[in-house]
Amino acid sequence: MLGDCSPGVLRRRRSWKWTEYPPDVIPAWVAEMDFDLAEPIKDAVRQAITAGDCGYPHPIGLGEVYAGFARQRFGWAPDPGRVFAVPDVMTGIVEALQEVTPHGSGVVINPPVYPPFFFRLRLTGRAVVEAPLRRDQDGGYHLDTGALDAALSRDDVAAYLLCSPHNPTGRVWSHDDLTAVAAICARRGVVLIVDEIHAPLALPGARHIPFLSLDIDEDLARRTFTFTSASKGWNIPGLKCGLAVVSSPQAAAALERRWEALLASHLGVLATAAAFADCVPWLDAARGQLDENRALLAALLARYLPAVGYRPPEASFLAWLDCRALSPGDAAALFLDRGRVAVTPGADFGDPGRGFVRLNMGTSPELLAEIVRRMGAAADAAPGPVADE
Ligand SMILES: Cc1ncc(COP(=O)(O)O)c(C=O)c1O
């Protein structure tokens, strides 16, 4: 179902991941997987193209299809009438923020976190206010509710953008974490945006809890917007369709006022409906492969890069690697220059990411092994750490 991810075939792709670097570089950076697409998604897009059906979208039935998936996967039944197609998750987030927060106000985020959270907020005329995750001595990341509360208490702050599951740490937040967030946001009166794009990819052993499945107070529901997508789970970000899910008429009206800015791609809507309705077996095959890959990565790192710290993600296909024990300098540049592997520099995720890299392991075990072998050789070939004077 997932294909064999042979580099020869992958190099025919013309997506950003496969065209940014010269052909001798293995790309393991941007968040696209290497697996083949699910057949029902290919059929949906093929049929539309064959019929010349490439007009503007009308997402009839998308809410029902998503609600069916959410019921089966998360035991939660959102109101299909409060599920909206958006062009992509980041556009949904910034349009919602523009609608319901004042220009110039602050939005709290939890670095290390998905880089566009920084620059899309700034582009939108919002100030980024950081409440970093807390990192324990074993390398585990936690929501720091004290830091969050302090940040949300500031007069200039109007909103909180929570990443759940979290990119790049792979954390799936617990019921206790999310109820703590709900209590703080209710008390501080802020807008809450929850980015649940990685939710379909919660891996075995973890249970993703959609924020709106919690019993939150009515006032908070009025100013809560959640976003998800088939784009990560089924690997179709280029088709441009995400979902906004809300639970109050006020939040729905805010999205409806922005309808023109929130038109998704028609092919994206069709593919998304096919994904949620007909591609759950594919999703589970991908989750199974990623479960294997996260364990394989631990073994590969122990063999080739024993100085690198790694906690297997609880969701998705991104691994957050602590490279601070490697030779000084930028680890991503080292892996690229000497190993011909492209990963994402940790500093892109904010200051707490310095010295880390993010590795995309949404590929075959064979390619993952080659990636880590190359990274290990690059580190071995690098000059050793400079001793402190
Ligand atoms: C947490 C998070 N949010 C949003 C996105 C981007 O999604 P979209 O392309 O739908 O804007 C990504 C992509 O990797 C992501 O990891």
Tab-separated table of C-alpha atoms and ligand atoms in Angstrom:
chain	number	residue	atom	x	y	z
A	1	MET	CA	0.000	0.000	0.000
A	2	LEU	CA	2.808	2.396	0.902
A	3	GLY	CA	5.125	1.537	-2.007
A	4	ASP	CA	8.819	0.824	-1.649
A	5	CYS	CA	10.078	4.450	-1.571
A	6	SER	CA	12.862	3.691	-4.027
A	7	PRO	CA	15.050	6.776	-4.505
A	8	GLY	CA	14.903	6.377	-8.297
A	9	VAL	CA	11.116	6.704	-8.254
A	10	LEU	CA	11.061	9.410	-5.569
A	11	ARG	CA	13.446	11.580	-7.559
A	12	ARG	CA	10.788	11.842	-10.244
A	13	ARG	CA	8.654	13.818	-7.814
A	14	ARG	CA	8.739	17.547	-8.416
A	15	SER	CA	7.620	18.617	-4.961
A	16	TRP	CA	9.733	20.966	-2.856
A	17	LYS	CA	11.209	18.125	-0.806
A	18	TRP	CA	12.643	16.411	-3.865
A	19	THR	CA	13.799	19.443	-5.845
A	20	GLU	CA	15.377	21.764	-3.289
A	21	TYR	CA	18.744	19.980	-3.125
A	22	PRO	CA	21.084	18.383	-5.688
A	23	PRO	CA	20.361	14.723	-6.521
A	24	ASP	CA	23.139	13.342	-4.307
A	25	VAL	CA	21.353	14.732	-1.215
A	26	ILE	CA	18.710	12.580	0.509
A	27	PRO	CA	15.946	14.961	1.623
A	28	ALA	CA	14.715	14.289	5.163
A	29	TRP	CA	13.547	17.795	5.979
A	30	VAL	CA	10.140	19.265	4.998
A	31	ALA	CA	7.098	17.382	6.323
A	32	GLU	CA	6.120	15.271	3.327
A	33	MET	CA	6.258	11.478	3.473
A	34	ASP	CA	7.761	9.282	0.770
A	35	PHE	CA	4.948	6.723	0.687
A	36	ASP	CA	2.707	6.170	-2.343
A	37	LEU	CA	-0.708	7.817	-2.190
A	38	ALA	CA	-3.775	5.823	-1.153
A	39	GLU	CA	-5.687	4.503	-4.189
A	40	PRO	CA	-9.050	6.179	-3.352
A	41	ILE	CA	-7.261	9.547	-3.228
A	42	LYS	CA	-5.657	8.929	-6.622
A	43	ASP	CA	-9.067	7.870	-7.997
A	44	ALA	CA	-10.810	10.959	-6.666
A	45	VAL	CA	-8.267	13.309	-8.238
A	46	ARG	CA	-8.040	11.306	-11.468
A	47	GLN	CA	-11.829	11.273	-11.894
A	48	ALA	CA	-12.039	15.023	-11.384
A	49	ILE	CA	-9.298	15.708	-13.925
A	50	THR	CA	-10.879	13.321	-16.442
A	51	ALA	CA	-14.222	15.087	-16.046
A	52	GLY	CA	-12.653	18.546	-16.364
A	53	ASP	CA	-13.880	19.096	-12.821
A	54	CYS	CA	-11.359	21.673	-11.629
A	55	GLY	CA	-13.549	24.583	-10.626
A	56	TYR	CA	-14.179	26.244	-7.294
A	57	PRO	CA	-14.856	23.986	-4.328
A	58	HIS	CA	-18.175	23.224	-2.747
A	59	PRO	CA	-17.404	21.099	0.262
A	60	ILE	CA	-20.796	19.397	0.496
A	61	GLY	CA	-20.563	16.328	2.688
A	62	LEU	CA	-17.037	17.035	3.934
A	63	GLY	CA	-18.288	17.773	7.470
A	64	GLU	CA	-20.198	14.466	7.590
A	65	VAL	CA	-17.223	12.504	6.316
A	66	TYR	CA	-14.882	14.107	8.838
A	67	ALA	CA	-17.382	13.619	11.661
A	68	GLY	CA	-17.567	9.914	10.744
A	69	PHE	CA	-13.772	9.616	10.907
A	70	ALA	CA	-13.606	11.519	14.209
A	71	ARG	CA	-16.299	9.305	15.723
A	72	GLN	CA	-14.520	6.130	14.744
A	73	ARG	CA	-10.983	7.334	15.549
A	74	PHE	CA	-11.405	9.639	18.523
A	75	GLY	CA	-14.828	8.650	19.869
A	76	TRP	CA	-15.962	12.205	19.255
A	77	ALA	CA	-18.809	13.431	17.074
A	78	PRO	CA	-18.333	17.036	15.951
A	79	ASP	CA	-21.329	18.786	14.412
A	80	PRO	CA	-20.778	18.424	10.620
A	81	GLY	CA	-22.266	21.892	10.183
A	82	ARG	CA	-19.382	23.341	12.153
A	83	VAL	CA	-16.662	21.757	10.001
A	84	PHE	CA	-15.295	24.144	7.348
A	85	ALA	CA	-12.881	23.573	4.493
A	86	VAL	CA	-9.912	25.966	4.497
A	87	PRO	CA	-7.053	26.217	1.989
A	88	ASP	CA	-4.536	24.920	4.514
A	89	VAL	CA	-4.091	24.944	8.244
A	90	MET	CA	-1.787	27.968	8.469
A	91	THR	CA	-4.124	30.099	6.344
A	92	GLY	CA	-7.051	29.037	8.517
A	93	ILE	CA	-5.145	29.974	11.650
A	94	VAL	CA	-4.088	33.420	10.490
A	95	GLU	CA	-7.491	34.264	9.016
A	96	ALA	CA	-9.195	33.298	12.284
A	97	LEU	CA	-6.698	35.368	14.255
A	98	GLN	CA	-7.223	38.347	11.971
A	99	GLU	CA	-10.971	38.069	12.457
A	100	VAL	CA	-11.039	37.797	16.238
A	101	THR	CA	-7.905	39.474	17.637
A	102	PRO	CA	-6.727	43.075	17.336
A	103	HIS	CA	-3.888	43.995	15.004
A	104	GLY	CA	-0.660	44.254	16.991
A	105	SER	CA	-1.824	41.946	19.789
A	106	GLY	CA	0.307	39.077	21.084
A	107	VAL	CA	-0.160	35.375	20.387
A	108	VAL	CA	1.465	32.850	22.713
A	109	ILE	CA	3.270	29.826	21.255
A	110	ASN	CA	5.354	27.028	22.809
A	111	PRO	CA	8.822	26.762	21.256
A	112	PRO	CA	10.469	24.696	20.041
A	113	VAL	CA	7.598	24.758	17.592
A	114	TYR	CA	6.702	24.645	13.869
A	115	PRO	CA	8.636	27.575	12.305
A	116	PRO	CA	5.719	29.217	10.430
A	117	PHE	CA	4.065	29.847	13.803
A	118	PHE	CA	6.703	32.573	14.198
A	119	PHE	CA	6.756	34.095	10.748
A	120	ARG	CA	3.113	33.751	9.733
A	121	LEU	CA	2.032	35.425	12.976
A	122	ARG	CA	4.486	38.267	12.397
A	123	LEU	CA	3.396	38.612	8.756
A	124	THR	CA	-0.144	38.912	10.052
A	125	GLY	CA	0.812	41.824	12.292
A	126	ARG	CA	0.624	39.798	15.513
A	127	ALA	CA	3.426	39.714	18.101
A	128	VAL	CA	4.918	36.352	19.019
A	129	VAL	CA	5.007	35.739	22.764
A	130	GLU	CA	6.956	32.669	23.800
A	131	ALA	CA	6.057	30.255	26.589
A	132	PRO	CA	8.654	27.534	25.916
A	133	LEU	CA	7.970	23.889	26.601
A	134	ARG	CA	9.755	22.522	29.662
A	135	ARG	CA	12.408	19.925	28.870
A	136	ASP	CA	13.153	17.372	31.578
A	137	GLN	CA	16.548	15.787	32.144
A	138	ASP	CA	15.573	12.709	30.140
A	139	GLY	CA	14.822	14.837	27.095
A	140	GLY	CA	11.035	14.723	27.495
A	141	TYR	CA	9.012	17.848	26.711
A	142	HIS	CA	6.081	19.123	28.761
A	143	LEU	CA	3.651	22.013	28.626
A	144	ASP	CA	4.802	24.502	31.236
A	145	THR	CA	1.460	25.643	32.602
A	146	GLY	CA	3.098	28.256	34.863
A	147	ALA	CA	4.896	29.871	31.907
A	148	LEU	CA	1.731	29.618	29.827
A	149	ASP	CA	-0.409	31.269	32.474
A	150	ALA	CA	2.138	34.058	32.931
A	151	ALA	CA	2.307	34.697	29.172
A	152	LEU	CA	-1.477	34.670	28.783
A	153	SER	CA	-1.902	37.097	31.663
A	154	ARG	CA	-0.108	39.870	29.759
A	155	ASP	CA	-2.363	42.738	28.728
A	156	ASP	CA	-1.058	42.735	25.156
A	157	VAL	CA	-1.807	39.032	24.622
A	158	ALA	CA	-5.053	38.094	22.878
A	159	ALA	CA	-4.577	34.460	21.865
A	160	TYR	CA	-2.833	31.152	22.399
A	161	LEU	CA	-1.811	28.871	19.535
A	162	LEU	CA	-1.411	25.304	20.802
A	163	CYS	CA	0.165	22.604	18.637
A	164	SER	CA	-1.515	19.280	19.485
A	165	PRO	CA	0.108	16.830	18.712
A	166	HIS	CA	3.240	18.921	18.914
A	167	ASN	CA	5.695	19.451	16.066
A	168	PRO	CA	8.699	18.906	16.396
A	169	THR	CA	8.711	17.069	19.743
A	170	GLY	CA	6.056	14.533	18.743
A	171	ARG	CA	4.229	14.944	22.063
A	172	VAL	CA	0.573	13.948	22.254
A	173	TRP	CA	-0.930	16.012	25.054
A	174	SER	CA	-2.835	14.209	27.787
A	175	HIS	CA	-6.348	14.853	29.048
A	176	ASP	CA	-4.810	16.591	32.087
A	177	ASP	CA	-2.631	18.807	29.857
A	178	LEU	CA	-5.603	19.855	27.755
A	179	THR	CA	-7.948	20.504	30.669
A	180	ALA	CA	-5.203	22.645	32.235
A	181	VAL	CA	-4.980	24.620	28.969
A	182	ALA	CA	-8.770	25.009	28.913
A	183	ALA	CA	-8.816	26.295	32.497
A	184	ILE	CA	-6.040	28.816	31.877
A	185	CYS	CA	-7.578	30.086	28.625
A	186	ALA	CA	-11.007	30.362	30.254
A	187	ARG	CA	-9.562	32.342	33.146
A	188	ARG	CA	-7.445	34.616	30.967
A	189	GLY	CA	-10.235	35.259	28.449
A	190	VAL	CA	-8.029	34.638	25.406
A	191	VAL	CA	-8.801	33.233	21.959
A	192	LEU	CA	-7.624	29.637	21.671
A	193	ILE	CA	-6.400	28.178	18.393
A	194	VAL	CA	-5.527	24.483	18.383
A	195	ASP	CA	-3.521	23.073	15.491
A	196	GLU	CA	-4.385	19.356	15.301
A	197	ILE	CA	-2.891	18.716	11.867
A	198	HIS	CA	-0.867	15.707	13.060
A	199	ALA	CA	-3.796	14.133	14.955
A	200	PRO	CA	-4.589	11.362	12.420
A	201	LEU	CA	-0.986	10.191	12.838
A	202	ALA	CA	-1.101	9.553	16.601
A	203	LEU	CA	0.981	6.382	16.841
A	204	PRO	CA	0.220	3.136	18.699
A	205	GLY	CA	0.280	3.711	22.449
A	206	ALA	CA	-0.828	7.347	22.252
A	207	ARG	CA	-4.378	8.677	22.302
A	208	HIS	CA	-4.990	12.023	20.675
A	209	ILE	CA	-7.791	13.967	22.336
A	210	PRO	CA	-9.460	16.543	20.073
A	211	PHE	CA	-9.652	19.732	22.099
A	212	LEU	CA	-13.320	20.225	21.301
A	213	SER	CA	-14.189	16.778	22.635
A	214	LEU	CA	-13.475	18.175	26.110
A	215	ASP	CA	-16.253	19.577	28.182
A	216	ILE	CA	-15.217	23.242	27.915
A	217	ASP	CA	-17.197	26.204	29.129
A	218	GLU	CA	-19.463	27.994	26.694
A	219	ASP	CA	-17.542	31.194	26.859
A	220	LEU	CA	-14.294	29.511	25.860
A	221	ALA	CA	-16.088	27.571	23.088
A	222	ARG	CA	-17.105	30.893	21.544
A	223	ARG	CA	-13.471	31.805	21.039
A	224	THR	CA	-11.935	28.396	20.288
A	225	PHE	CA	-10.959	27.333	16.766
A	226	THR	CA	-9.389	23.982	15.959
A	227	PHE	CA	-7.733	23.023	12.701
A	228	THR	CA	-6.902	19.656	11.253
A	229	SER	CA	-6.270	18.191	7.835
A	230	ALA	CA	-5.742	15.090	5.749
A	231	SER	CA	-2.573	16.718	4.442
A	232	LYS	CA	-0.095	15.193	6.909
A	233	GLY	CA	-1.892	11.912	7.589
A	234	TRP	CA	-2.359	11.043	3.929
A	235	ASN	CA	0.518	13.078	2.518
A	236	ILE	CA	-1.401	15.504	0.310
A	237	PRO	CA	-0.288	19.001	1.453
A	238	GLY	CA	0.085	20.146	-2.151
A	239	LEU	CA	-3.626	19.617	-2.787
A	240	LYS	CA	-4.485	22.472	-0.430
A	241	CYS	CA	-7.357	21.646	1.836
A	242	GLY	CA	-7.507	21.751	5.623
A	243	LEU	CA	-10.413	21.726	8.035
A	244	ALA	CA	-11.511	24.229	10.652
A	245	VAL	CA	-13.703	22.719	13.366
A	246	VAL	CA	-15.547	24.855	15.898
A	247	SER	CA	-18.317	24.211	18.402
A	248	SER	CA	-20.105	27.530	18.749
A	249	PRO	CA	-22.241	29.674	16.424
A	250	GLN	CA	-19.976	32.649	17.191
A	251	ALA	CA	-16.804	30.893	16.046
A	252	ALA	CA	-18.643	29.516	12.988
A	253	ALA	CA	-19.821	33.022	12.093
A	254	ALA	CA	-16.273	34.366	12.384
A	255	LEU	CA	-15.113	31.786	9.827
A	256	GLU	CA	-18.097	32.429	7.576
A	257	ARG	CA	-17.258	36.132	7.426
A	258	ARG	CA	-13.891	35.137	5.948
A	259	TRP	CA	-15.271	32.660	3.410
A	260	GLU	CA	-13.630	34.305	0.414
A	261	ALA	CA	-10.160	34.090	1.967
A	262	LEU	CA	-10.822	30.536	3.057
A	263	LEU	CA	-11.715	28.862	-0.243
A	264	ALA	CA	-9.886	25.533	-0.405
A	265	SER	CA	-8.779	23.822	-3.603
A	266	HIS	CA	-11.520	21.739	-5.199
A	267	LEU	CA	-9.130	18.822	-5.817
A	268	GLY	CA	-8.032	19.137	-2.196
A	269	VAL	CA	-11.619	18.923	-0.954
A	270	LEU	CA	-12.270	15.811	-3.080
A	271	ALA	CA	-9.036	14.161	-1.944
A	272	THR	CA	-9.697	15.043	1.698
A	273	ALA	CA	-13.193	13.553	1.575
A	274	ALA	CA	-11.738	10.376	0.011
A	275	ALA	CA	-9.040	10.226	2.702
A	276	PHE	CA	-11.356	10.480	5.691
A	277	ALA	CA	-14.041	8.240	4.141
A	278	ASP	CA	-12.090	5.513	2.375
A	279	CYS	CA	-8.432	5.595	3.357
A	280	VAL	CA	-8.346	4.566	7.003
A	281	PRO	CA	-6.628	1.237	6.124
A	282	TRP	CA	-3.905	3.221	4.352
A	283	LEU	CA	-3.561	5.525	7.365
A	284	ASP	CA	-3.159	2.541	9.662
A	285	ALA	CA	-0.559	1.029	7.365
A	286	ALA	CA	1.360	4.317	7.478
A	287	ARG	CA	1.047	4.474	11.278
A	288	GLY	CA	2.320	0.905	11.489
A	289	GLN	CA	5.331	1.746	9.330
A	290	LEU	CA	6.074	4.874	11.358
A	291	ASP	CA	5.818	2.873	14.566
A	292	GLU	CA	8.462	0.523	13.162
A	293	ASN	CA	10.568	3.420	11.908
A	294	ARG	CA	10.641	5.219	15.249
A	295	ALA	CA	12.032	2.065	16.900
A	296	LEU	CA	14.431	1.461	14.019
A	297	LEU	CA	15.665	5.030	14.344
A	298	ALA	CA	16.572	4.419	17.993
A	299	ALA	CA	18.630	1.391	16.967
A	300	LEU	CA	20.290	3.238	14.083
A	301	LEU	CA	21.193	6.197	16.266
A	302	ALA	CA	22.647	3.903	18.932
A	303	ARG	CA	24.838	2.368	16.249
A	304	TYR	CA	25.865	5.360	14.138
A	305	LEU	CA	25.275	8.450	16.271
A	306	PRO	CA	25.391	7.373	19.919
A	307	ALA	CA	25.969	10.930	21.138
A	308	VAL	CA	22.631	12.115	19.717
A	309	GLY	CA	19.631	12.308	22.062
A	310	TYR	CA	16.247	11.025	20.839
A	311	ARG	CA	12.846	10.376	22.369
A	312	PRO	CA	10.601	8.527	19.900
A	313	PRO	CA	7.654	10.711	18.875
A	314	GLU	CA	4.161	9.754	20.044
A	315	ALA	CA	2.696	11.025	16.781
A	316	SER	CA	3.677	11.613	13.169
A	317	PHE	CA	6.883	11.122	11.232
A	318	LEU	CA	9.206	13.773	12.618
A	319	ALA	CA	12.085	12.974	14.954
A	320	TRP	CA	13.631	15.663	17.137
A	321	LEU	CA	17.310	14.960	17.634
A	322	ASP	CA	19.502	16.536	20.287
A	323	CYS	CA	22.841	17.022	18.532
A	324	ARG	CA	24.434	19.285	21.108
A	325	ALA	CA	27.077	16.682	21.959
A	326	LEU	CA	28.348	16.647	18.373
A	327	SER	CA	31.151	18.918	17.257
A	328	PRO	CA	30.483	22.628	17.597
A	329	GLY	CA	28.561	24.385	14.889
A	330	ASP	CA	25.396	23.762	13.009
A	331	ALA	CA	24.543	20.039	12.975
A	332	ALA	CA	22.155	20.407	10.025
A	333	ALA	CA	24.939	22.002	7.965
A	334	LEU	CA	27.292	19.201	8.975
A	335	PHE	CA	24.835	16.503	7.877
A	336	LEU	CA	24.192	18.325	4.608
A	337	ASP	CA	27.754	19.234	3.716
A	338	ARG	CA	29.502	16.044	4.753
A	339	GLY	CA	26.684	13.496	4.770
A	340	ARG	CA	24.522	14.731	1.873
A	341	VAL	CA	21.384	14.478	4.022
A	342	ALA	CA	19.054	17.465	4.362
A	343	VAL	CA	17.372	17.831	7.774
A	344	THR	CA	15.738	20.907	9.312
A	345	PRO	CA	17.955	23.004	11.634
A	346	GLY	CA	16.590	23.087	15.163
A	347	ALA	CA	17.102	26.852	15.452
A	348	ASP	CA	14.253	27.300	12.944
A	349	PHE	CA	11.922	26.159	15.731
A	350	GLY	CA	12.998	28.987	18.040
A	351	ASP	CA	15.840	29.447	20.521
A	352	PRO	CA	15.202	26.255	22.503
A	353	GLY	CA	15.825	24.358	19.252
A	354	ARG	CA	19.460	25.428	18.918
A	355	GLY	CA	21.733	22.395	18.689
A	356	PHE	CA	18.882	20.122	17.586
A	357	VAL	CA	17.750	18.964	14.154
A	358	ARG	CA	14.418	17.617	12.922
A	359	LEU	CA	14.593	14.458	10.863
A	360	ASN	CA	11.744	13.273	8.645
A	361	MET	CA	11.381	9.491	8.977
A	362	GLY	CA	8.285	9.110	6.786
A	363	THR	CA	10.101	6.807	4.424
A	364	SER	CA	11.170	3.174	3.982
A	365	PRO	CA	13.347	1.474	6.612
A	366	GLU	CA	16.033	1.102	3.932
A	367	LEU	CA	16.171	4.805	3.159
A	368	LEU	CA	16.014	5.681	6.869
A	369	ALA	CA	19.000	3.408	7.494
A	370	GLU	CA	20.950	5.071	4.674
A	371	ILE	CA	20.086	8.516	6.046
A	372	VAL	CA	21.365	7.743	9.534
A	373	ARG	CA	24.417	5.898	8.230
A	374	ARG	CA	25.339	9.016	6.230
A	375	MET	CA	24.719	11.284	9.196
A	376	GLY	CA	26.934	9.071	11.351
A	377	ALA	CA	29.725	9.159	8.776
A	378	ALA	CA	29.408	12.956	8.603
A	379	ALA	CA	29.757	13.265	12.375
A	380	ASP	CA	32.703	10.842	12.434
A	381	ALA	CA	34.468	12.843	9.732
A	382	ALA	CA	33.900	16.143	11.543
A	383	PRO	CA	36.637	17.731	13.618
A	384	GLY	CA	36.249	16.835	17.295
A	385	PRO	CA	34.847	19.231	19.885
A	386	VAL	CA	37.167	22.059	20.873
A	387	ALA	CA	38.194	21.580	24.498
A	388	ASP	CA	37.257	24.430	26.837
A	389	GLU	CA	40.172	26.768	27.472
B	1	LIG	C1	1.986	21.826	13.218
B	1	LIG	C2	1.794	22.160	11.770
B	1	LIG	N1	0.874	23.057	11.412
B	1	LIG	C3	0.660	23.391	10.129
B	1	LIG	C4	1.410	22.797	9.133
B	1	LIG	C5	1.190	23.245	7.730
B	1	LIG	O1	-0.014	22.815	7.298
B	1	LIG	P1	-0.704	23.466	6.041
B	1	LIG	O2	0.150	23.101	4.863
B	1	LIG	O3	-2.045	22.827	6.024
B	1	LIG	O4	-0.735	24.932	6.313
B	1	LIG	C6	2.374	21.843	9.440
B	1	LIG	C7	3.171	21.233	8.385
B	1	LIG	O5	4.061	20.467	8.606
B	1	LIG	C8	2.573	21.513	10.801
B	1	LIG	O6	3.485	20.615	11.161
